[in-house]
PDB file of C-alpha atoms in Angstrom:
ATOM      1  CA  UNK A   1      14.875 -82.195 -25.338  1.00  0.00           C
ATOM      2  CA  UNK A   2      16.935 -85.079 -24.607  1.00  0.00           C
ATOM      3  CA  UNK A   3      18.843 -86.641 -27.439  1.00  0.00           C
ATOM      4  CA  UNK A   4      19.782 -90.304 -26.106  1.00  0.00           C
ATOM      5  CA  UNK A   5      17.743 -91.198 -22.756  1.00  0.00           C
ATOM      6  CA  UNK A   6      18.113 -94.174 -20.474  1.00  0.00           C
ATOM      7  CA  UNK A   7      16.396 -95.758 -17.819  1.00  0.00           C
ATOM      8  CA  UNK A   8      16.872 -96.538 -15.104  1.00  0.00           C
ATOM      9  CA  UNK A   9      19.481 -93.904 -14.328  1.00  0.00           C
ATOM     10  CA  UNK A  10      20.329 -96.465 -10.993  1.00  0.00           C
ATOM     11  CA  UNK A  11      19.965 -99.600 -10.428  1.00  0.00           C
ATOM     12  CA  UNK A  12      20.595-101.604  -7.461  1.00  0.00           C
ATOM     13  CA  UNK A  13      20.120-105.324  -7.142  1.00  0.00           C
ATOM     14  CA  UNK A  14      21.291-108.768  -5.413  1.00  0.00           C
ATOM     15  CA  UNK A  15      23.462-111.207  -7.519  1.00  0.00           C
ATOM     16  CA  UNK A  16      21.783-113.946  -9.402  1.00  0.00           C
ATOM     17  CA  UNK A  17      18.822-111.387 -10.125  1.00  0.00           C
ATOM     18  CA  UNK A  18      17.742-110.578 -14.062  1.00  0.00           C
ATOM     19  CA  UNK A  19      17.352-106.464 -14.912  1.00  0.00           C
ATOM     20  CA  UNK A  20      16.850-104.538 -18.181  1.00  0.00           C
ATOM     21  CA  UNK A  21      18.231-101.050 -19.192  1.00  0.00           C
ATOM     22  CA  UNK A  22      15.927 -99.080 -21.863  1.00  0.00           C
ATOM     23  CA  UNK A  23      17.422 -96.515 -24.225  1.00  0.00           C
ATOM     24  CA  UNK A  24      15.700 -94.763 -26.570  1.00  0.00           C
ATOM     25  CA  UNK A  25      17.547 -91.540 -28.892  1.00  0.00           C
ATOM     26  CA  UNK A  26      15.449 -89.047 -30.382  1.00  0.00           C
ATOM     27  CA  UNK A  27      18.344 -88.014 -33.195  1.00  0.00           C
ATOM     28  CA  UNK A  28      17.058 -89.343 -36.322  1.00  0.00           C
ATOM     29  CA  UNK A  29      20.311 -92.025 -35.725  1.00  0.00           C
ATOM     30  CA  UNK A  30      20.633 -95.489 -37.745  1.00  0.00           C
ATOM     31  CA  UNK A  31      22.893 -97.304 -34.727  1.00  0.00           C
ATOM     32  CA  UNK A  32      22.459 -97.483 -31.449  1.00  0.00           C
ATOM     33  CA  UNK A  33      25.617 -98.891 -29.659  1.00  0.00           C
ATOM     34  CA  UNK A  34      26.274 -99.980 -25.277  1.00  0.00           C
ATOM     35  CA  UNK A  35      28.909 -99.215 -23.574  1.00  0.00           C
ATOM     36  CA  UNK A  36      30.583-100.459 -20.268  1.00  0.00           C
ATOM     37  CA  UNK A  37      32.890 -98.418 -18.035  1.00  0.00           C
ATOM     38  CA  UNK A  38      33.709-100.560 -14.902  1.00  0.00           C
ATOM     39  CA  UNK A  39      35.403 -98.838 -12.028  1.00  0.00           C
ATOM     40  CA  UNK A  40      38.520 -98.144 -13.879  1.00  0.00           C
ATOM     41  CA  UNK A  41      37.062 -95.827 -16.157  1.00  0.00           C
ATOM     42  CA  UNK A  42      37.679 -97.970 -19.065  1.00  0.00           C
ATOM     43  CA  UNK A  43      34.928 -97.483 -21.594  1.00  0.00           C
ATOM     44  CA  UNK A  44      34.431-100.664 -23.850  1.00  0.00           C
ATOM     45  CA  UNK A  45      32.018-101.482 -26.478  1.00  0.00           C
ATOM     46  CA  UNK A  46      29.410-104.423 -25.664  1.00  0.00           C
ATOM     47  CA  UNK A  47      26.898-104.482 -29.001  1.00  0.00           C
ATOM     48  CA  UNK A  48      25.846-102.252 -31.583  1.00  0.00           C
ATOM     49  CA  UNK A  49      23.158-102.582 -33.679  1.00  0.00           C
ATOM     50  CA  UNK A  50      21.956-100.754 -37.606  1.00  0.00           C
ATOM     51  CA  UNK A  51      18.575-100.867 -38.291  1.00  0.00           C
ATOM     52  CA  UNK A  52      17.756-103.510 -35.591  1.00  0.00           C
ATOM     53  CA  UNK A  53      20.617-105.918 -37.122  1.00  0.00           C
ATOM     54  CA  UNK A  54      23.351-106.676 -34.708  1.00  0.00           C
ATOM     55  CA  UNK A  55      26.712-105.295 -36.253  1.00  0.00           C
ATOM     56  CA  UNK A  56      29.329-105.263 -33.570  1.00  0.00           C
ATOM     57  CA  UNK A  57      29.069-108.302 -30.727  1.00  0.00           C
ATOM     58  CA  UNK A  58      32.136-108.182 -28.736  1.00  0.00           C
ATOM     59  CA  UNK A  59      33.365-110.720 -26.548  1.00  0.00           C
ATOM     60  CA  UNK A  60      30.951-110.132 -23.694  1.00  0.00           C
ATOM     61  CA  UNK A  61      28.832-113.219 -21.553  1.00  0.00           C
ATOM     62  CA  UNK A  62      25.812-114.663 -23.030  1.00  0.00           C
ATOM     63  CA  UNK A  63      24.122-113.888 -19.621  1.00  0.00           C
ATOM     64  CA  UNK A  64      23.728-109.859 -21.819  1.00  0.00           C
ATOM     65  CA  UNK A  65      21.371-110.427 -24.844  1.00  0.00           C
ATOM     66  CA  UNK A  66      20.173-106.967 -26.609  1.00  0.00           C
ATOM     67  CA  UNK A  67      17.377-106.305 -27.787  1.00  0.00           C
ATOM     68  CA  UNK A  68      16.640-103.693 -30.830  1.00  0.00           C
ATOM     69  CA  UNK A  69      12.798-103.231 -32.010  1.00  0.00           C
ATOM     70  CA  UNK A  70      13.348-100.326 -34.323  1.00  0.00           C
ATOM     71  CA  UNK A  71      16.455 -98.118 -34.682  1.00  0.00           C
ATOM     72  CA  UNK A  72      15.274 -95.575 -32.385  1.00  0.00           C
ATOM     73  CA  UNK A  73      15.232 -98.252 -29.030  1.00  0.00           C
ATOM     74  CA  UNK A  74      17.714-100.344 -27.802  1.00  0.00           C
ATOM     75  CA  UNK A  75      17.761-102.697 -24.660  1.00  0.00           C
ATOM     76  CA  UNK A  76      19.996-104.491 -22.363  1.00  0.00           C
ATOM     77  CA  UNK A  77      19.138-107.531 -20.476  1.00  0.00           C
ATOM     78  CA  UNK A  78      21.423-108.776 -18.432  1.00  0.00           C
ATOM     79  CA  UNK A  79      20.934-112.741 -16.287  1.00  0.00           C
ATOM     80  CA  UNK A  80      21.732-113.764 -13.500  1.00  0.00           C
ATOM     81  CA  UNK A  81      23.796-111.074 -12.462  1.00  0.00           C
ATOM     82  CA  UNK A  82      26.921-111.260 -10.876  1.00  0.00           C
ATOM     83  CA  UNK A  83      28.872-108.728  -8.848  1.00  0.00           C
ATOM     84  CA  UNK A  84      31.975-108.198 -11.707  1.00  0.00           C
ATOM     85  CA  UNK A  85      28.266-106.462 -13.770  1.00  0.00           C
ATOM     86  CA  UNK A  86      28.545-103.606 -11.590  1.00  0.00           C
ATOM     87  CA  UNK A  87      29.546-100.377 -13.904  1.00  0.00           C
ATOM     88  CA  UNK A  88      27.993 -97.812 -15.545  1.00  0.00           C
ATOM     89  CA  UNK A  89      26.328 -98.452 -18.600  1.00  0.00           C
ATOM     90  CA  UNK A  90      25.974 -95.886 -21.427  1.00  0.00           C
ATOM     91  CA  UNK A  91      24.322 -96.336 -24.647  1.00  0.00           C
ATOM     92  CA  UNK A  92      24.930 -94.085 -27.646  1.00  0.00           C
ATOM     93  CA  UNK A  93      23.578 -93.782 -30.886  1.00  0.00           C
ATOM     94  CA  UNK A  94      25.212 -92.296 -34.531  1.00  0.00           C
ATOM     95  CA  UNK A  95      24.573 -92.672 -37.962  1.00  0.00           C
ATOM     96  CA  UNK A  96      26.267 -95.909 -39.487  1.00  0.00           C
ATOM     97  CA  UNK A  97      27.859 -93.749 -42.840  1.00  0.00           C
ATOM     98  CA  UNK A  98      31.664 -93.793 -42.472  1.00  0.00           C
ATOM     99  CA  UNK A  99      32.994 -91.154 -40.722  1.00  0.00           C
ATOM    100  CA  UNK A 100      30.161 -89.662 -39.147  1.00  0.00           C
ATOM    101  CA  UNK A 101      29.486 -93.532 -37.356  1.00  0.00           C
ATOM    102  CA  UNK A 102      32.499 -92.266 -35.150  1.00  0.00           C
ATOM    103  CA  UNK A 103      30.790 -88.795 -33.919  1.00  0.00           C
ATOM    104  CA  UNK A 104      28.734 -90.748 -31.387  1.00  0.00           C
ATOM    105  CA  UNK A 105      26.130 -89.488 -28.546  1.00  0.00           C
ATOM    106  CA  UNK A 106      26.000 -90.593 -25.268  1.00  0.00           C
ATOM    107  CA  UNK A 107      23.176 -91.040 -22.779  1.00  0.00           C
ATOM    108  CA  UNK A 108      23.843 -90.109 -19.617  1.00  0.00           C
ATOM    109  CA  UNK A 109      24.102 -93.455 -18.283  1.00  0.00           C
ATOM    110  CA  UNK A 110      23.467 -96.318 -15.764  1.00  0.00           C
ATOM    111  CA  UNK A 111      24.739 -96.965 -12.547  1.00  0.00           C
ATOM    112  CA  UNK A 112      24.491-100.559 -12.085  1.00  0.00           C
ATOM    113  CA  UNK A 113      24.934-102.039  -8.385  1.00  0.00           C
ATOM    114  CA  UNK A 114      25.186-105.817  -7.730  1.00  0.00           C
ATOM    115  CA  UNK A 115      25.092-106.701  -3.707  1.00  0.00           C
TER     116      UNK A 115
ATOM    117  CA  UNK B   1      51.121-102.260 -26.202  1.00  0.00           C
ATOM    118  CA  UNK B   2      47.698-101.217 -25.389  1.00  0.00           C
ATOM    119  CA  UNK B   3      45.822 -99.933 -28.855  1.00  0.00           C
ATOM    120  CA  UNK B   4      45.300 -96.328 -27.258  1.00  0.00           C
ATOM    121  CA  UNK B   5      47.525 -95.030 -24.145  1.00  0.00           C
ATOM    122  CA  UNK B   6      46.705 -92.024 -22.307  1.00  0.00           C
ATOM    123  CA  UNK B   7      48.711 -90.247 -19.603  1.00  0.00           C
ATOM    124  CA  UNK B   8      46.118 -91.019 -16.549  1.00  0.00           C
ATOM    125  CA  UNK B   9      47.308 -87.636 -14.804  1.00  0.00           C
ATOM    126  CA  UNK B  10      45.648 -85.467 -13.145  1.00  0.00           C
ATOM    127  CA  UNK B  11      47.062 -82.720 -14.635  1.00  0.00           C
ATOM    128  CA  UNK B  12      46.292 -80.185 -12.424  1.00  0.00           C
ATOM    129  CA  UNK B  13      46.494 -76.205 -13.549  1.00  0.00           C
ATOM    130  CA  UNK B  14      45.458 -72.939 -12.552  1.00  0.00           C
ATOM    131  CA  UNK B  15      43.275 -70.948 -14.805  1.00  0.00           C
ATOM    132  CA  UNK B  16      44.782 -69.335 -17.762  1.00  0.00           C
ATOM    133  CA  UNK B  17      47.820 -71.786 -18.002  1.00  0.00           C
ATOM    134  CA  UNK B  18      48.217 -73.682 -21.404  1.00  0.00           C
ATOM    135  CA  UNK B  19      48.270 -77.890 -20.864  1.00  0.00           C
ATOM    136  CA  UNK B  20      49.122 -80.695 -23.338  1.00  0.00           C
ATOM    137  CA  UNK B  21      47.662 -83.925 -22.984  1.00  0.00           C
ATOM    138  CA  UNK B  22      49.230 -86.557 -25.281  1.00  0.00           C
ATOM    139  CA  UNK B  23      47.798 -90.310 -26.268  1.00  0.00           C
ATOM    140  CA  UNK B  24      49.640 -92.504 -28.373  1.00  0.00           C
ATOM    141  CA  UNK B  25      48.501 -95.139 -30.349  1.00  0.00           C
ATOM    142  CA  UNK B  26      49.078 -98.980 -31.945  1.00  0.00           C
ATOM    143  CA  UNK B  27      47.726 -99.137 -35.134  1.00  0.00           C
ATOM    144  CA  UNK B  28      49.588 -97.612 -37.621  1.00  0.00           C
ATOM    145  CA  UNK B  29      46.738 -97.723 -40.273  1.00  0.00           C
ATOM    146  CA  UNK B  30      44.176 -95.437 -38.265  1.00  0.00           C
ATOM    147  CA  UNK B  31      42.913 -92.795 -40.090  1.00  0.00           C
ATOM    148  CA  UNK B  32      40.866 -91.359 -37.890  1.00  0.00           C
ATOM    149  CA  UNK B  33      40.989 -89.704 -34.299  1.00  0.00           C
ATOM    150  CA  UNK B  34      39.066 -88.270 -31.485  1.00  0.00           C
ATOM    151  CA  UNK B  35      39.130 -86.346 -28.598  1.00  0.00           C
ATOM    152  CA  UNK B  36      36.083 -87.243 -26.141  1.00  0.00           C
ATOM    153  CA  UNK B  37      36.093 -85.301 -23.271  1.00  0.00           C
ATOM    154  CA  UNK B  38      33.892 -86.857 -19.798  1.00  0.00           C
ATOM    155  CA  UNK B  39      32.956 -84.166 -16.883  1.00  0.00           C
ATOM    156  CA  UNK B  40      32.634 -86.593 -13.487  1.00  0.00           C
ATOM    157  CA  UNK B  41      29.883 -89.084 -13.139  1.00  0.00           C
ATOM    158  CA  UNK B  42      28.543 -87.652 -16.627  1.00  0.00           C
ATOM    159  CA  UNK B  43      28.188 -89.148 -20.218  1.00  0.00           C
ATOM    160  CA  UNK B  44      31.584 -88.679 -22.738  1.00  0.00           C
ATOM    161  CA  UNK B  45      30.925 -85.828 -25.643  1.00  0.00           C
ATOM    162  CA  UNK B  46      32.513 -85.540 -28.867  1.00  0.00           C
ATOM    163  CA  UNK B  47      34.973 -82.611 -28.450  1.00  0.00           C
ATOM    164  CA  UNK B  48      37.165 -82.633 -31.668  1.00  0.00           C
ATOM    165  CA  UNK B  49      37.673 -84.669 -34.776  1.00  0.00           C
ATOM    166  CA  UNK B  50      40.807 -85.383 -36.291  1.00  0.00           C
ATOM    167  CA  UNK B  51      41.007 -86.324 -39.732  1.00  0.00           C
ATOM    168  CA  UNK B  52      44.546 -84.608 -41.026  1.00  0.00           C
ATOM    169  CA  UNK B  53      47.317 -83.034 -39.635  1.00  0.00           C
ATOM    170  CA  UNK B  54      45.168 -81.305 -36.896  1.00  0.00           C
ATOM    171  CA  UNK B  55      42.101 -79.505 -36.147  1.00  0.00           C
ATOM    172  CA  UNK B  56      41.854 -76.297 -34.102  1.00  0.00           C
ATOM    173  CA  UNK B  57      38.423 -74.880 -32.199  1.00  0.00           C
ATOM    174  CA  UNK B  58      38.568 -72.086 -30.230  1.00  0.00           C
ATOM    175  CA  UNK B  59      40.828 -72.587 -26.965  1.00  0.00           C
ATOM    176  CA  UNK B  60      41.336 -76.532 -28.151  1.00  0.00           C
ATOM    177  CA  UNK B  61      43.635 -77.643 -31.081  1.00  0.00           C
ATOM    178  CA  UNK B  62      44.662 -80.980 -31.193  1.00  0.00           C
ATOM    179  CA  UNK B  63      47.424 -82.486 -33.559  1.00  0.00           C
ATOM    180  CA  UNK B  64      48.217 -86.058 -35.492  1.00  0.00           C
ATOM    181  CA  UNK B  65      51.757 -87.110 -35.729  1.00  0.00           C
ATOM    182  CA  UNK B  66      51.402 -90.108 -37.859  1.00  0.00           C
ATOM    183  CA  UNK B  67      55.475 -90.870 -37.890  1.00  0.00           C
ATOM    184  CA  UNK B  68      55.479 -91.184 -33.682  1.00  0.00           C
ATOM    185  CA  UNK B  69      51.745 -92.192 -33.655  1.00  0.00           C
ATOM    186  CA  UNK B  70      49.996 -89.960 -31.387  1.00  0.00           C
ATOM    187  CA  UNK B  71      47.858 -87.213 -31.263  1.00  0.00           C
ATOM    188  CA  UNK B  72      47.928 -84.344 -28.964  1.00  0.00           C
ATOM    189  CA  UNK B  73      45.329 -82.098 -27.347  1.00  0.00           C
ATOM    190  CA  UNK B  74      46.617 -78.598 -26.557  1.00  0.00           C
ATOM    191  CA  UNK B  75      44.222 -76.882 -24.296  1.00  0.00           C
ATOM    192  CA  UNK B  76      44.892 -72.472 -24.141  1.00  0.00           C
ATOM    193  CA  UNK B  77      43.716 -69.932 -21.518  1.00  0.00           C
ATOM    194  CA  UNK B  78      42.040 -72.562 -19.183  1.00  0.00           C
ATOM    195  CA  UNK B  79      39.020 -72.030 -17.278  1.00  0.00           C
ATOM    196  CA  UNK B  80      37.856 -73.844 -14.709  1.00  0.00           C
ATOM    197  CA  UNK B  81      34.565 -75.583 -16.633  1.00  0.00           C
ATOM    198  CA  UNK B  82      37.755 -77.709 -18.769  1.00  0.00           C
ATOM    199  CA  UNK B  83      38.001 -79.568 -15.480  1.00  0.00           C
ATOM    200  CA  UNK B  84      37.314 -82.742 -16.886  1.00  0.00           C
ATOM    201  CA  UNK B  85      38.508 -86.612 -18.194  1.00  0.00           C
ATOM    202  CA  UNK B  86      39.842 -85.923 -21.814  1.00  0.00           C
ATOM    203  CA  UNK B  87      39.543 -89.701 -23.526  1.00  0.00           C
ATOM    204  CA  UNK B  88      41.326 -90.506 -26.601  1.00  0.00           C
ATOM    205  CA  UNK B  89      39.472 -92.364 -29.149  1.00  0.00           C
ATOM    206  CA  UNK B  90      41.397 -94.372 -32.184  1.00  0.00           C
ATOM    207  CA  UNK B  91      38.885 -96.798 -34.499  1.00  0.00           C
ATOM    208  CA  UNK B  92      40.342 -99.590 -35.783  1.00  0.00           C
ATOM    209  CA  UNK B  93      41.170 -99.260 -39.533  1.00  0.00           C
ATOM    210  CA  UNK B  94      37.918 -99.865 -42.038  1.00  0.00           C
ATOM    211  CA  UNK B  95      35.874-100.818 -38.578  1.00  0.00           C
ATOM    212  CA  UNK B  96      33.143 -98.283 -38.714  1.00  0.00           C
ATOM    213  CA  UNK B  97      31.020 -97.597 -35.615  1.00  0.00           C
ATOM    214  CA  UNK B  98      33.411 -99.367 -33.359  1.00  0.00           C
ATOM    215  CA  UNK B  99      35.961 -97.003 -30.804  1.00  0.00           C
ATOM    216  CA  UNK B 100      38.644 -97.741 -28.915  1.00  0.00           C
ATOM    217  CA  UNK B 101      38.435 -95.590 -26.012  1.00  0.00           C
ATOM    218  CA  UNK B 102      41.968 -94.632 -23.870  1.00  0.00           C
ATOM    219  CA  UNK B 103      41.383 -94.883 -20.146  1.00  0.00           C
ATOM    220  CA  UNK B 104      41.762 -90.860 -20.292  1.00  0.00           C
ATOM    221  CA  UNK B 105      43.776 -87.934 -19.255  1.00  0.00           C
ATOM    222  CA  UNK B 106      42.402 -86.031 -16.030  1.00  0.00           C
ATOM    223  CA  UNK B 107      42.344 -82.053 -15.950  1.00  0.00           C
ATOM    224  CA  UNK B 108      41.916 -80.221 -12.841  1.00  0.00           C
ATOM    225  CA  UNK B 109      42.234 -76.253 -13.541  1.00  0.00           C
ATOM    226  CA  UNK B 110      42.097 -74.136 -10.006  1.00  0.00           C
ATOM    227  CA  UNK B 111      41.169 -70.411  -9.422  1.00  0.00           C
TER     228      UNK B 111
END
């Protein structure tokens, strides 16, 4: 049974083109964050949402708007792309109580290609 | 100075040796630390929680030192499935839900 699932698991598409990531977890979790890792293996934080309100919105372009419907989905659309997008997005989900907010699970990712 | 620092490695070790990864950090008011470890082209897991002085599990023990500001992962008997990227992961003081990831440590254990 798979805890935090995304989709597409690739993607590949020409600059100036608009694409969505779905992720949906399965834990029973209250926040649902997404992650980038570009090419250096750094893993920031994008967004995070609780209950479908948006609680962390770091400094990232306005081209990525999220999208939460319940607590159990969260979405990434990205505009326009360009080819500095490319990365791997993961999203992760956790409970938002203290401590445990930092015990977080990951999906397994998407691999995001702009030509 | 970056928030988290990591040695990048690799560290690279034959099975059964013992290896130390360190990862220092900035913010002297964290209370809180992780060890995340990545396997290649895979999602990061939660390895160990720190919350004290140290935690130990199994093979794995990693330890705080608050005065020097770091924390430590010591790693015992290796095998070859701890080949993997070992991230450190400080949160800001009172900033629940957000981590500050360290670029990671690299482990490469060999038969």
């Amino acid at each position: 049974d798979t805890a935090v699932s995304q989709t597409p698991k690739y993607l590949v598409t020409q600059m100036g083109n608009d694409k969505s990531i779905k992720c949906e977890q399965n834990l029973g979790h209250d926040t649902m964050y997404w992650y980038k890792q570009d090419s250096k293996k750094f893993l920031k934080i994008m967004f995070s949402y609780n209950n479908k309100e948006l609680i962390i919105n770091e400094t990232v372009p306005n081209r990525f708007s999220p999208k939460s419907p319940d607590k159990a989905h969260l979405n990434l659309h990205i505009n326009s792309l360009e080819l500095g997008d490319s990365a791997v997005y993961f999203c992760a989900s956790s409970l938002h109580r203290g401590l445990s907010s930092y015990e977080q699970y990951f999906g397994p990712g998407t691999r995001l290609t702009v030509t | 100075r970056k928030e988290v620092e990591q040695d990048p490695g690799p560290f690279n070790v034959p099975e059964g040796a013992t290896v130390a990864f360190n990862c220092t950090y900035s913010n002297s008011a964290s209370q809180s630390f992780f060890w995340y470890r990545q396997d290649c082209r895979k999602e990061p897991k939660l390895l160990m929680s720190v919350y004290s002085s140290g935690n130990e599990d199994g093979r794995f023990t990693a330890q705080l030192n608050r005065a020097s500001q770091y924390i430590s992962l010591l790693i015992r008997d290796s095998k070859l499935s701890d080949s993997a990227t070992y991230l450190c992961v400080v949160p800001p003081k009172g900033g629940y839900n957000k981590l500050i990831f360290g670029a990671g440590t690299r482990l490469a254990v060999h038969p």
